[in-house]
PDB file of C-alpha atoms in Angstrom:
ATOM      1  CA  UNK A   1       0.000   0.000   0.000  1.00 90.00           C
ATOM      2  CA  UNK A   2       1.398   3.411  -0.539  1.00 88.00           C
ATOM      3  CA  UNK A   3       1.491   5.621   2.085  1.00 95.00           C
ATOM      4  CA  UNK A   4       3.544   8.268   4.338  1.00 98.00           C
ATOM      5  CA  UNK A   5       4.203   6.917   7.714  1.00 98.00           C
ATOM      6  CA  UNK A   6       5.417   9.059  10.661  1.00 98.00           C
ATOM      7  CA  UNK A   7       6.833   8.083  14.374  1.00 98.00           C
ATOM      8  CA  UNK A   8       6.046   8.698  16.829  1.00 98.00           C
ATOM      9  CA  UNK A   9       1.823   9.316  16.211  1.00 98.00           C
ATOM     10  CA  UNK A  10       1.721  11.371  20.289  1.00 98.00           C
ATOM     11  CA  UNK A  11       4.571  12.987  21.741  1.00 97.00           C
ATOM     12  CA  UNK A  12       5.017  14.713  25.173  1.00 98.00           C
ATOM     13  CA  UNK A  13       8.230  15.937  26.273  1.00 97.00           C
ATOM     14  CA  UNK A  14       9.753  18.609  28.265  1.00 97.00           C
ATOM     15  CA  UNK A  15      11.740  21.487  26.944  1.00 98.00           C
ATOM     16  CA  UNK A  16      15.149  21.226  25.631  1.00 97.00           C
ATOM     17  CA  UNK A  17      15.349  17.757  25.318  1.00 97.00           C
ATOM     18  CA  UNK A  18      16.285  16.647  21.995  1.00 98.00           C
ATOM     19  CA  UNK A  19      14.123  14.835  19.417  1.00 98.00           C
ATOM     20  CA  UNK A  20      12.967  13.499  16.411  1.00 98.00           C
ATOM     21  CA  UNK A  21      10.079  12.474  14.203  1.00 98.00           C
ATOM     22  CA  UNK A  22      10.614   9.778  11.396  1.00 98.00           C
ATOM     23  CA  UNK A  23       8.858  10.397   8.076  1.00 98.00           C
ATOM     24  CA  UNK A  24       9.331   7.903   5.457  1.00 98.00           C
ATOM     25  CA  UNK A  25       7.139   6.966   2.138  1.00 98.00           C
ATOM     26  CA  UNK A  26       7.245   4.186  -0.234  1.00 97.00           C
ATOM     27  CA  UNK A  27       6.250   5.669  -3.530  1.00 96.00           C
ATOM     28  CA  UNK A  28       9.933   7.012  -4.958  1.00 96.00           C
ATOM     29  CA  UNK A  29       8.691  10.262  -4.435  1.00 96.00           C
ATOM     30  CA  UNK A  30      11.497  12.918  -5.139  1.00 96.00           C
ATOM     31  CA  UNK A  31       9.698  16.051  -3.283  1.00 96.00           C
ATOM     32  CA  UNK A  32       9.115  15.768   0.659  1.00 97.00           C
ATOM     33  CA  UNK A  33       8.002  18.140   3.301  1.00 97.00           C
ATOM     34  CA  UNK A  34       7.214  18.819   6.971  1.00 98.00           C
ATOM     35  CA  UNK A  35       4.120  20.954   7.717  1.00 97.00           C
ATOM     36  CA  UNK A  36       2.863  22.445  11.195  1.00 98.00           C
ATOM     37  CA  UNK A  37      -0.580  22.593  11.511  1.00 97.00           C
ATOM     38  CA  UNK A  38      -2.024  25.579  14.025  1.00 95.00           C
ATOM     39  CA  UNK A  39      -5.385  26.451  14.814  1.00 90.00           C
ATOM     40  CA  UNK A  40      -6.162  29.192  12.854  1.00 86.00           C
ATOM     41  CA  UNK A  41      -2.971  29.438  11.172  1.00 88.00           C
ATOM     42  CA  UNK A  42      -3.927  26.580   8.608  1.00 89.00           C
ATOM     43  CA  UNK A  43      -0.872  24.400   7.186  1.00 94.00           C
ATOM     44  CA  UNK A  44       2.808  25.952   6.907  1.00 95.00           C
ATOM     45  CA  UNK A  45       5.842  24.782   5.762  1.00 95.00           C
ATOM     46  CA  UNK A  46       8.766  23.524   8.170  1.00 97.00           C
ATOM     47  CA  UNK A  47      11.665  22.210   5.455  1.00 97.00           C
ATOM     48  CA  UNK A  48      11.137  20.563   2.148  1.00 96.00           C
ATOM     49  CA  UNK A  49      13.345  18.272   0.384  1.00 96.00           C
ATOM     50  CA  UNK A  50      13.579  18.176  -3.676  1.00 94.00           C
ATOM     51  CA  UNK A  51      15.667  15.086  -3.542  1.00 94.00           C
ATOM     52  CA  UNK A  52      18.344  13.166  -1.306  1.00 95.00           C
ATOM     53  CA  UNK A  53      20.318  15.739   0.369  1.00 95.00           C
ATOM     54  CA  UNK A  54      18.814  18.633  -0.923  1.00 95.00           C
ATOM     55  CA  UNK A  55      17.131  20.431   1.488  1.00 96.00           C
ATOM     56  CA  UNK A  56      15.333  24.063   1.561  1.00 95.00           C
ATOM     57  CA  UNK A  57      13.968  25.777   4.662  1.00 96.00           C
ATOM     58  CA  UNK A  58      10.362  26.833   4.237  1.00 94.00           C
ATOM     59  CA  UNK A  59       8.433  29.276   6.200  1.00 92.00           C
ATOM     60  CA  UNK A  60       8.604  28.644   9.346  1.00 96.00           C
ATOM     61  CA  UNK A  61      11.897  26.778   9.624  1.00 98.00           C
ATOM     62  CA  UNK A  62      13.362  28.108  13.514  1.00 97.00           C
ATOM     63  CA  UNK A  63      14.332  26.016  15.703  1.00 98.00           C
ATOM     64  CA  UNK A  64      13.777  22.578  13.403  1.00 98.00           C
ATOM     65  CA  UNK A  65      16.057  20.535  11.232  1.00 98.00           C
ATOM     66  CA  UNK A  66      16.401  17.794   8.622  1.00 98.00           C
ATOM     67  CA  UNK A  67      18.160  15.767   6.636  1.00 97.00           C
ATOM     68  CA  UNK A  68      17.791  13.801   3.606  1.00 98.00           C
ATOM     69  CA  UNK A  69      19.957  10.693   3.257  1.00 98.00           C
ATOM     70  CA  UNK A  70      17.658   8.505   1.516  1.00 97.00           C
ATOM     71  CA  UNK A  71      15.335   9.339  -0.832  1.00 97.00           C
ATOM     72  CA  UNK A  72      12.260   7.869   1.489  1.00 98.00           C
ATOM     73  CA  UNK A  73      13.087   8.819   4.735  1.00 98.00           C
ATOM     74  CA  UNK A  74      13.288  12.521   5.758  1.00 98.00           C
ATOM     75  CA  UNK A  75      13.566  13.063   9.594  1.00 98.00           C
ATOM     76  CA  UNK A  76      12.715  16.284  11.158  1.00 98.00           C
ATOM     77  CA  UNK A  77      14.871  16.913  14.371  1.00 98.00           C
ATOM     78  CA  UNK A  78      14.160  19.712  17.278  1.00 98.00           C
ATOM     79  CA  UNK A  79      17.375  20.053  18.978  1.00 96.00           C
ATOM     80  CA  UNK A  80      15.957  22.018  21.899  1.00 98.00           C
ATOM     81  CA  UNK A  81      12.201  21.635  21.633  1.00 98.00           C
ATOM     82  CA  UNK A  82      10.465  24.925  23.379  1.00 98.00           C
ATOM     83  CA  UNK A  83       6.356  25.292  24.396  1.00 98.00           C
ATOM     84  CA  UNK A  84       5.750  26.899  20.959  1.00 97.00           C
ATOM     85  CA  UNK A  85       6.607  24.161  18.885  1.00 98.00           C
ATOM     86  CA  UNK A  86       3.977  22.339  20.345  1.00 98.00           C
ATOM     87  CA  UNK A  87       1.671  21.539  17.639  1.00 98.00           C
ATOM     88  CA  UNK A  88       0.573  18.685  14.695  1.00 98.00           C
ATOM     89  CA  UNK A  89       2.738  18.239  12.167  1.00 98.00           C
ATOM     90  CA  UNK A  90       2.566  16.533   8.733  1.00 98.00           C
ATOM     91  CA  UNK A  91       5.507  15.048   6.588  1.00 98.00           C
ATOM     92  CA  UNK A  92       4.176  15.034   2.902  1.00 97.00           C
ATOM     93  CA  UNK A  93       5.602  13.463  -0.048  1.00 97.00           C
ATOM     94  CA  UNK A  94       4.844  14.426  -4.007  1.00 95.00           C
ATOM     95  CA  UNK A  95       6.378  13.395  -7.204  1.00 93.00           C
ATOM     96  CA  UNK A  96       8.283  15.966  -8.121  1.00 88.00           C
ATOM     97  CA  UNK A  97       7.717  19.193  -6.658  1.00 87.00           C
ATOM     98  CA  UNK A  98       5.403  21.072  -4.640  1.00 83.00           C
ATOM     99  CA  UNK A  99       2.797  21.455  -7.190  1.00 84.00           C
ATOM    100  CA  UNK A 100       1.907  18.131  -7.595  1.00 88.00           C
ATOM    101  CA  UNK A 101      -0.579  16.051  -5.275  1.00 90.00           C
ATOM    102  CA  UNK A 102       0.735  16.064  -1.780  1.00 93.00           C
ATOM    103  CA  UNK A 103       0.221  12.521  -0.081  1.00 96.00           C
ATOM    104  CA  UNK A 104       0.161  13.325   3.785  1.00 97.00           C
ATOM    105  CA  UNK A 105       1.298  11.515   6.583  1.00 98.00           C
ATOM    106  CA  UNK A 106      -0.862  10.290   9.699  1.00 98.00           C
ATOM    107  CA  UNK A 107       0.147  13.522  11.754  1.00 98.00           C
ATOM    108  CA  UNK A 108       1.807  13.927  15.058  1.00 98.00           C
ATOM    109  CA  UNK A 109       0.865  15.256  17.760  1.00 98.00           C
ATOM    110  CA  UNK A 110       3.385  17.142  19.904  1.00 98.00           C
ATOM    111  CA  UNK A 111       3.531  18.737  23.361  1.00 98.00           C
ATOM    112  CA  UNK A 112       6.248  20.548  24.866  1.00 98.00           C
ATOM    113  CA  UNK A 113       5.650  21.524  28.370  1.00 97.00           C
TER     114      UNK A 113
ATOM    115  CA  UNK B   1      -2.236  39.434   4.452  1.00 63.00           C
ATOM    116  CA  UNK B   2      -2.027  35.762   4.329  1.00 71.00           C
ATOM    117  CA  UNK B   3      -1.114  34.529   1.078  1.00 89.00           C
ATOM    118  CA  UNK B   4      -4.353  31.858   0.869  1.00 94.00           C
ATOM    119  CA  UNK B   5      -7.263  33.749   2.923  1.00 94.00           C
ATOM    120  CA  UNK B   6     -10.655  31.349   3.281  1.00 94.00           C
ATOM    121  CA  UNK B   7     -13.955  32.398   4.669  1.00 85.00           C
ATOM    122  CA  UNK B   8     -13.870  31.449   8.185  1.00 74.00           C
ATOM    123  CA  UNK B   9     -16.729  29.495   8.426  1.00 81.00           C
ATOM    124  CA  UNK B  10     -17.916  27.044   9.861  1.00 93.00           C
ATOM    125  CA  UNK B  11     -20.364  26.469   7.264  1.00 96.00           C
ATOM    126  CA  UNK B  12     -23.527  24.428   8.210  1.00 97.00           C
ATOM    127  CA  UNK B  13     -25.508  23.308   5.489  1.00 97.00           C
ATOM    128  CA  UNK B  14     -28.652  20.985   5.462  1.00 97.00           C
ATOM    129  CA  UNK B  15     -28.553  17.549   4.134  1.00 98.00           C
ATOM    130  CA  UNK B  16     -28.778  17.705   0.284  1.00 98.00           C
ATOM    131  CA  UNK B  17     -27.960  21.391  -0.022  1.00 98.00           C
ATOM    132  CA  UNK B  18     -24.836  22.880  -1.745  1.00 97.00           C
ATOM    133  CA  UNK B  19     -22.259  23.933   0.117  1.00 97.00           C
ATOM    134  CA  UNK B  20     -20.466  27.181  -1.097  1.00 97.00           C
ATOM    135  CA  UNK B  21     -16.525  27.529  -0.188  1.00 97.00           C
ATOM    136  CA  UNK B  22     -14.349  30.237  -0.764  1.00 96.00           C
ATOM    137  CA  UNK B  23     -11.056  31.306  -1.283  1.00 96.00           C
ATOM    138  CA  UNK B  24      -8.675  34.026  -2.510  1.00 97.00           C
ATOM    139  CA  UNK B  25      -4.918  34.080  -3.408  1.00 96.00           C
ATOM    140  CA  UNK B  26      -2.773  37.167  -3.094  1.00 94.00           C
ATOM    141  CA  UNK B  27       0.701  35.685  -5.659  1.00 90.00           C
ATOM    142  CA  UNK B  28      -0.541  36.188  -9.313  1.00 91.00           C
ATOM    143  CA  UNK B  29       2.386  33.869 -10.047  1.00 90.00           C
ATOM    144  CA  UNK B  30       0.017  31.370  -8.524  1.00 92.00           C
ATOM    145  CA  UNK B  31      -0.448  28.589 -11.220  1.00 91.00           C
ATOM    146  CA  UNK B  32      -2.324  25.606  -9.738  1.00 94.00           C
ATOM    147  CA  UNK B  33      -4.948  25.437  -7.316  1.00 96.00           C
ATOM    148  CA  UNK B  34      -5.947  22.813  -4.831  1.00 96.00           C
ATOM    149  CA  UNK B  35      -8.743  21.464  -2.535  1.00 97.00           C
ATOM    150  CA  UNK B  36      -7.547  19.275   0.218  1.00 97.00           C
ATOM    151  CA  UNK B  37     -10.430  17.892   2.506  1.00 98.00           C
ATOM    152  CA  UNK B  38      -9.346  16.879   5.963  1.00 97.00           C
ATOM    153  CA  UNK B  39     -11.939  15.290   8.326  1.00 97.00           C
ATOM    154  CA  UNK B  40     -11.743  15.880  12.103  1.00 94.00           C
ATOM    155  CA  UNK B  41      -8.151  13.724  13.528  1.00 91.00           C
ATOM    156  CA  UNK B  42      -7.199  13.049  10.385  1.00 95.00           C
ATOM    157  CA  UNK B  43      -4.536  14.185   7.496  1.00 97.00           C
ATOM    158  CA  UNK B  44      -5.376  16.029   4.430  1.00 97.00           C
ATOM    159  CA  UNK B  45      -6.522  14.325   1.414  1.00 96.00           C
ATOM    160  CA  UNK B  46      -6.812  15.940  -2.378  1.00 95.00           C
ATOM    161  CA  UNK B  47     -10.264  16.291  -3.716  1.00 96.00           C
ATOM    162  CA  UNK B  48      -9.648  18.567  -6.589  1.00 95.00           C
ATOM    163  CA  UNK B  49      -7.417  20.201  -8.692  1.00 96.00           C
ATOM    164  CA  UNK B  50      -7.332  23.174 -10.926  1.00 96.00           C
ATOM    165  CA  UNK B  51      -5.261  24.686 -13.452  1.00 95.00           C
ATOM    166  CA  UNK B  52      -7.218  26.846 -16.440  1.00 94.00           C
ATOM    167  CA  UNK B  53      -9.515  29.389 -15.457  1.00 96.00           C
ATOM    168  CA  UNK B  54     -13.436  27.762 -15.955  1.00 96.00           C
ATOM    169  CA  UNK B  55     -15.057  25.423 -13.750  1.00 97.00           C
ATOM    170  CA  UNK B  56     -14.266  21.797 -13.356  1.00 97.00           C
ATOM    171  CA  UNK B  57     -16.362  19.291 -12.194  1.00 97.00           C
ATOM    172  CA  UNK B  58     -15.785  16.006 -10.364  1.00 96.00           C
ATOM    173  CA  UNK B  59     -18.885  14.204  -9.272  1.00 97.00           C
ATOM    174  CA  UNK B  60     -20.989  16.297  -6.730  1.00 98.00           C
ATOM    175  CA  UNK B  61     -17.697  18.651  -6.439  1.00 98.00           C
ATOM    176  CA  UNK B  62     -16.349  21.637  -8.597  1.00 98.00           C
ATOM    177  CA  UNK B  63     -14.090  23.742  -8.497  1.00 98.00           C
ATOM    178  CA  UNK B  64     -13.767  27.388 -10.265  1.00 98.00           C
ATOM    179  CA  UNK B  65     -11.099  29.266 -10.745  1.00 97.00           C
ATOM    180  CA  UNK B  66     -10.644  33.430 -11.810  1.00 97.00           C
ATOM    181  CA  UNK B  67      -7.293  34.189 -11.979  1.00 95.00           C
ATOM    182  CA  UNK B  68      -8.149  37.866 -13.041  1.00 95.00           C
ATOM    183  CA  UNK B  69      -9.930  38.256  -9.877  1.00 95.00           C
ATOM    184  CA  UNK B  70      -7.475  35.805  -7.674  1.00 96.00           C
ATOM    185  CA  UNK B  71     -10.249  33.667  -6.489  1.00 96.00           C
ATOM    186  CA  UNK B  72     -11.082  29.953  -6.650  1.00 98.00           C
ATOM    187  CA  UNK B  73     -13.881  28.477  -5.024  1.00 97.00           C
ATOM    188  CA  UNK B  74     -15.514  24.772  -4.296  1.00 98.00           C
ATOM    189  CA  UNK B  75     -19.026  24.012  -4.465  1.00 98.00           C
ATOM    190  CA  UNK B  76     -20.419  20.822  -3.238  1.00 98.00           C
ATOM    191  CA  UNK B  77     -24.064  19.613  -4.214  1.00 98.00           C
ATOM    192  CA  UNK B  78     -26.058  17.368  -2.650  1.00 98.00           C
ATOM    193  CA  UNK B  79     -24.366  17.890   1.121  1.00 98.00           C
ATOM    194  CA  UNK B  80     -24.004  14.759   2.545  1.00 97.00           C
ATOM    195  CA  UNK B  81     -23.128  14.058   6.423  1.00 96.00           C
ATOM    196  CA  UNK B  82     -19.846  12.251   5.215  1.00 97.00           C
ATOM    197  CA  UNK B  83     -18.729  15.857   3.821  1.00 98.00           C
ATOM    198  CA  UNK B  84     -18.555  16.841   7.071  1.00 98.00           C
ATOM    199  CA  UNK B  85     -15.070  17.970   7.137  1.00 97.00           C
ATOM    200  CA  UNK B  86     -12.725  20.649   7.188  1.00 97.00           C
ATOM    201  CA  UNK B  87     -11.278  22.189   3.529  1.00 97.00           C
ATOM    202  CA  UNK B  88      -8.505  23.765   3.180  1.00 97.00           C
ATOM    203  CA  UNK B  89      -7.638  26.123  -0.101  1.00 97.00           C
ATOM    204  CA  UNK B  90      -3.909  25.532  -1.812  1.00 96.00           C
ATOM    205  CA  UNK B  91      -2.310  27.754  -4.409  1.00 95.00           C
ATOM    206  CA  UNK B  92       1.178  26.943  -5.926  1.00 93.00           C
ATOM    207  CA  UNK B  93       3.586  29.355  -7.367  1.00 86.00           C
ATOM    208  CA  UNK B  94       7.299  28.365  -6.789  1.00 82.00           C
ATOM    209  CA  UNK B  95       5.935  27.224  -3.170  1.00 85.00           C
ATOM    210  CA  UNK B  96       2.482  25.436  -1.967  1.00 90.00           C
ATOM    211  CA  UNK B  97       0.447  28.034   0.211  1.00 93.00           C
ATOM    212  CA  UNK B  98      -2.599  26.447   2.283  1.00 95.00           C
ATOM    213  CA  UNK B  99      -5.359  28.115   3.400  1.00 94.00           C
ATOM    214  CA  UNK B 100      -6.297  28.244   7.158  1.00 93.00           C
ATOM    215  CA  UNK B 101      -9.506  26.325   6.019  1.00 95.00           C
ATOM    216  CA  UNK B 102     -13.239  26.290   6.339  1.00 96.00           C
ATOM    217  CA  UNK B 103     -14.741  23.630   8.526  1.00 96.00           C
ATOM    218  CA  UNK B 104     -18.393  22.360   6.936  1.00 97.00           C
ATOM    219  CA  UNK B 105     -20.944  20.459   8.482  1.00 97.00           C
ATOM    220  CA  UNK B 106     -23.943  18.675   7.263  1.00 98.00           C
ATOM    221  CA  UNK B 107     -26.835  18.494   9.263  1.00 95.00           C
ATOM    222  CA  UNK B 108     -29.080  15.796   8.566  1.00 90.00           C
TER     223      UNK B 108
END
């Protein structure tokens, strides 16, 4: 089955302590992405990825990072996690670029206290 | 100004009525347009896409776009409670810009 699968789903930790959320998708898919979702705010960008280690920050990209080793896994990493990064995020993957469909991970849910 | 503005909603609509959504771009570069429906827990999926100014239609949904007036817009007929769901408005220029979305629900 195709899909976008992200660890861990629910996430509580305290600030500054280091962490990171696995994305990976099994469709080849060159373009990936990490979204934060916000009430009111709607979806925005974290980092996206055109291919294996090329990265671009998006617009919200403080205090987050990523890599891209492999073209189907694309981590995002908060080195010192703080109460305002607590929110859902989405990793998406597309074909080729940001234009094309975006197939969306299962979300996770994240709480800094 | 947000790049992707939607009307705020929520939108409550009787069973078997059309439900009207709205949305408005600010990047003329903008070239494609999407509608991404997301129900309540749960990650967006794609219901439509739109390129060429005009209406398309896909089943009860369409979508029309006016790229003179920077607006594209999704109409659902015949409401049903399984559209229920929050929709959120994408344009793509050289980035994808959502929409804070426009929760609907469908009373029966």
């Amino acid at each position: 089955e195709a899909q976008v699968t992200q660890n861990p789903r629910y996430l509580i930790t305290v600030t500054g302590k280091k962490l990171t959320v696995t994305c990976s998708q099994n469709m080849n898919h060159e373009y990936m992405s990490w979204y934060r979702q916000d009430p009111g705010l709607g979806l925005r960008q974290i980092y996206y990825s055109m291919n294996v280690e090329v990265t671009d920050k998006g617009d919200v990209p403080e205090g987050y990072k990523v890599s891209r080793k492999e073209k189907r896994n694309f981590p995002l990493i908060l080195e010192s996690p703080s109460p305002n990064q607590t929110s859902l995020y989405f990793c998406a993957s597309s074909l080729s670029r940001a234009g094309d469909e975006q197939y969306f991970g299962p979300g996770t849910r994240l709480t800094v206290t | 100004q947000k790049e992707v503005e939607q009307n705020s909603g929520p939108l409550s609509v009787p069973e078997g009525a059309i439900a009207s959504l709205n949305c408005t771009y600010s990047d003329r570069g903008s070239q494609s347009f999407f509608w991404y429906r997301q129900y309540s827990g749960k990650s967006p999926e794609l219901i439509m896409s739109i390129y060429s100014n005009g209406d398309k239609e896909d089943g009860r949904f369409t979508a029309q776009l006016n790229k003179a007036s920077q607006y594209v817009s999704l109409l659902i007929r015949d409401s049903q409670p399984s559209d229920s769901a929050t929709y959120l408005c994408a344009a793509h220029d050289y980035k994808l810009s959502f929409g804070a979305g426009t929760t609907v629900t469908v009373r029966a």
